[in-house]
PDB file of C-alpha atoms in Angstrom:
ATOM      1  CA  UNK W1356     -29.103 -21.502  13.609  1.00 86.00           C
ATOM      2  CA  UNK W1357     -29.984 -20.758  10.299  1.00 90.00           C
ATOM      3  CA  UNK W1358     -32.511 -17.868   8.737  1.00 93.00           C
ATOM      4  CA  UNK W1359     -34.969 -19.106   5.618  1.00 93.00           C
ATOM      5  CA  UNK W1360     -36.168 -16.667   3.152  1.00 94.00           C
ATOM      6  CA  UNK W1361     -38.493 -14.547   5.989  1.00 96.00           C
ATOM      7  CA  UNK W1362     -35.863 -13.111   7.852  1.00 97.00           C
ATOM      8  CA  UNK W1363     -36.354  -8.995   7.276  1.00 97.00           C
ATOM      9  CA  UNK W1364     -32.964  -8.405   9.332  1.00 96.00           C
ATOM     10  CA  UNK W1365     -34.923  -6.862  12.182  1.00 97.00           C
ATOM     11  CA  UNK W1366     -31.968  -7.986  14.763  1.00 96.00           C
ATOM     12  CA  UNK W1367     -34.505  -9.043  17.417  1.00 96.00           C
ATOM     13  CA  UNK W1368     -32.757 -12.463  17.602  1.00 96.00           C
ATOM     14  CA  UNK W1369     -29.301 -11.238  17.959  1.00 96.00           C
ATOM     15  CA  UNK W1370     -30.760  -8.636  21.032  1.00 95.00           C
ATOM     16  CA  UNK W1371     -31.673 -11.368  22.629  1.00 94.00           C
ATOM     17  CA  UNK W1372     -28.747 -14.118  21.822  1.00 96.00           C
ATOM     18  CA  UNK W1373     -27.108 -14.859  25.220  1.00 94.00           C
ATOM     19  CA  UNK W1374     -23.801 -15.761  23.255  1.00 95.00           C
ATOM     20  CA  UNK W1375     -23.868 -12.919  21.162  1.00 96.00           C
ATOM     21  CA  UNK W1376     -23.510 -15.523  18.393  1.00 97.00           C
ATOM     22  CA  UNK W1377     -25.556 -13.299  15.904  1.00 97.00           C
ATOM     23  CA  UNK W1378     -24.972 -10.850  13.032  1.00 96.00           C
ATOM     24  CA  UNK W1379     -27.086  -9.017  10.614  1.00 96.00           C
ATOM     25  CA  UNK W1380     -26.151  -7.685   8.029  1.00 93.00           C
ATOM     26  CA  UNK W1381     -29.178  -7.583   5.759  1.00 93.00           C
ATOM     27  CA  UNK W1382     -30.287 -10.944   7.197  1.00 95.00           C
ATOM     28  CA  UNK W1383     -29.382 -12.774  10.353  1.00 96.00           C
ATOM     29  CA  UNK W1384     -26.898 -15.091  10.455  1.00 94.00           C
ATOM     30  CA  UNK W1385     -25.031 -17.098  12.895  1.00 95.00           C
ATOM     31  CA  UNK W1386     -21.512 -16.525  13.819  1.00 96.00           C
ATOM     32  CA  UNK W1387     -18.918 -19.455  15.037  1.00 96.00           C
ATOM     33  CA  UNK W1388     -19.712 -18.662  18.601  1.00 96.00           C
ATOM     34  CA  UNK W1389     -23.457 -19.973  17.969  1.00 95.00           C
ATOM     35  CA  UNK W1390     -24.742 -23.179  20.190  1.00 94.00           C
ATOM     36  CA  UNK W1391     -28.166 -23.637  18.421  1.00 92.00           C
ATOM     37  CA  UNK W1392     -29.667 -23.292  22.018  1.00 92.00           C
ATOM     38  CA  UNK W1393     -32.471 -21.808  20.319  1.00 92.00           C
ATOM     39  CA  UNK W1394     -33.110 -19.586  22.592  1.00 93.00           C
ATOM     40  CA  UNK W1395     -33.649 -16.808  20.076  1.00 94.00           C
ATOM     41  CA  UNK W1396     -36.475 -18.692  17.973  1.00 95.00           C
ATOM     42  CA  UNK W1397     -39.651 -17.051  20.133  1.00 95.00           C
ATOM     43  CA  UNK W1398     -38.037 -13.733  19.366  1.00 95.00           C
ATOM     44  CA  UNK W1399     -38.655 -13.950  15.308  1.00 97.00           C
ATOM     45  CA  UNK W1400     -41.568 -11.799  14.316  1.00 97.00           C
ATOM     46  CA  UNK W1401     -41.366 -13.807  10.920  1.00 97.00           C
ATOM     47  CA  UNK W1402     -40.609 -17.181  12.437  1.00 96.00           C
ATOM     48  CA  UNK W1403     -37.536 -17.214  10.001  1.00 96.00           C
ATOM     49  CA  UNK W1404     -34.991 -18.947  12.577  1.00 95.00           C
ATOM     50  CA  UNK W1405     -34.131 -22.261  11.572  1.00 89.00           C
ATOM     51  CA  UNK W1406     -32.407 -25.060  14.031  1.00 80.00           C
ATOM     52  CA  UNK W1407     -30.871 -27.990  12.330  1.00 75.00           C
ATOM     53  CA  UNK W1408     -31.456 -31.130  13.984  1.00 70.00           C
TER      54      UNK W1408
END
């Protein structure tokens, strides 16, 4: 998982990261522990969550 430039650091990805594989600190970002499920993509208000495929 990866935030682009739209990410406000609102944390609504990391409440709802099942792994708990998100920090923000200012913006998002993944931790080690992420799986790029992408199960925290729907959750963006800004659609800034990024998923490299």
């Amino acid at each position: 998982m990866k935030t682009n430039d739209n990410c406000v650091g609102c944390g609504q990805c990391a409440s709802f990261c099942k792994m708990g594989a998100i920090e923000v600190r200012g913006k998002a970002r993944a931790t080690d522990a992420c799986v790029e499920c992408g199960m925290c993509i729907p959750y963006c208000p800004v659609k800034a969550i990024e998923v490299p495929a």
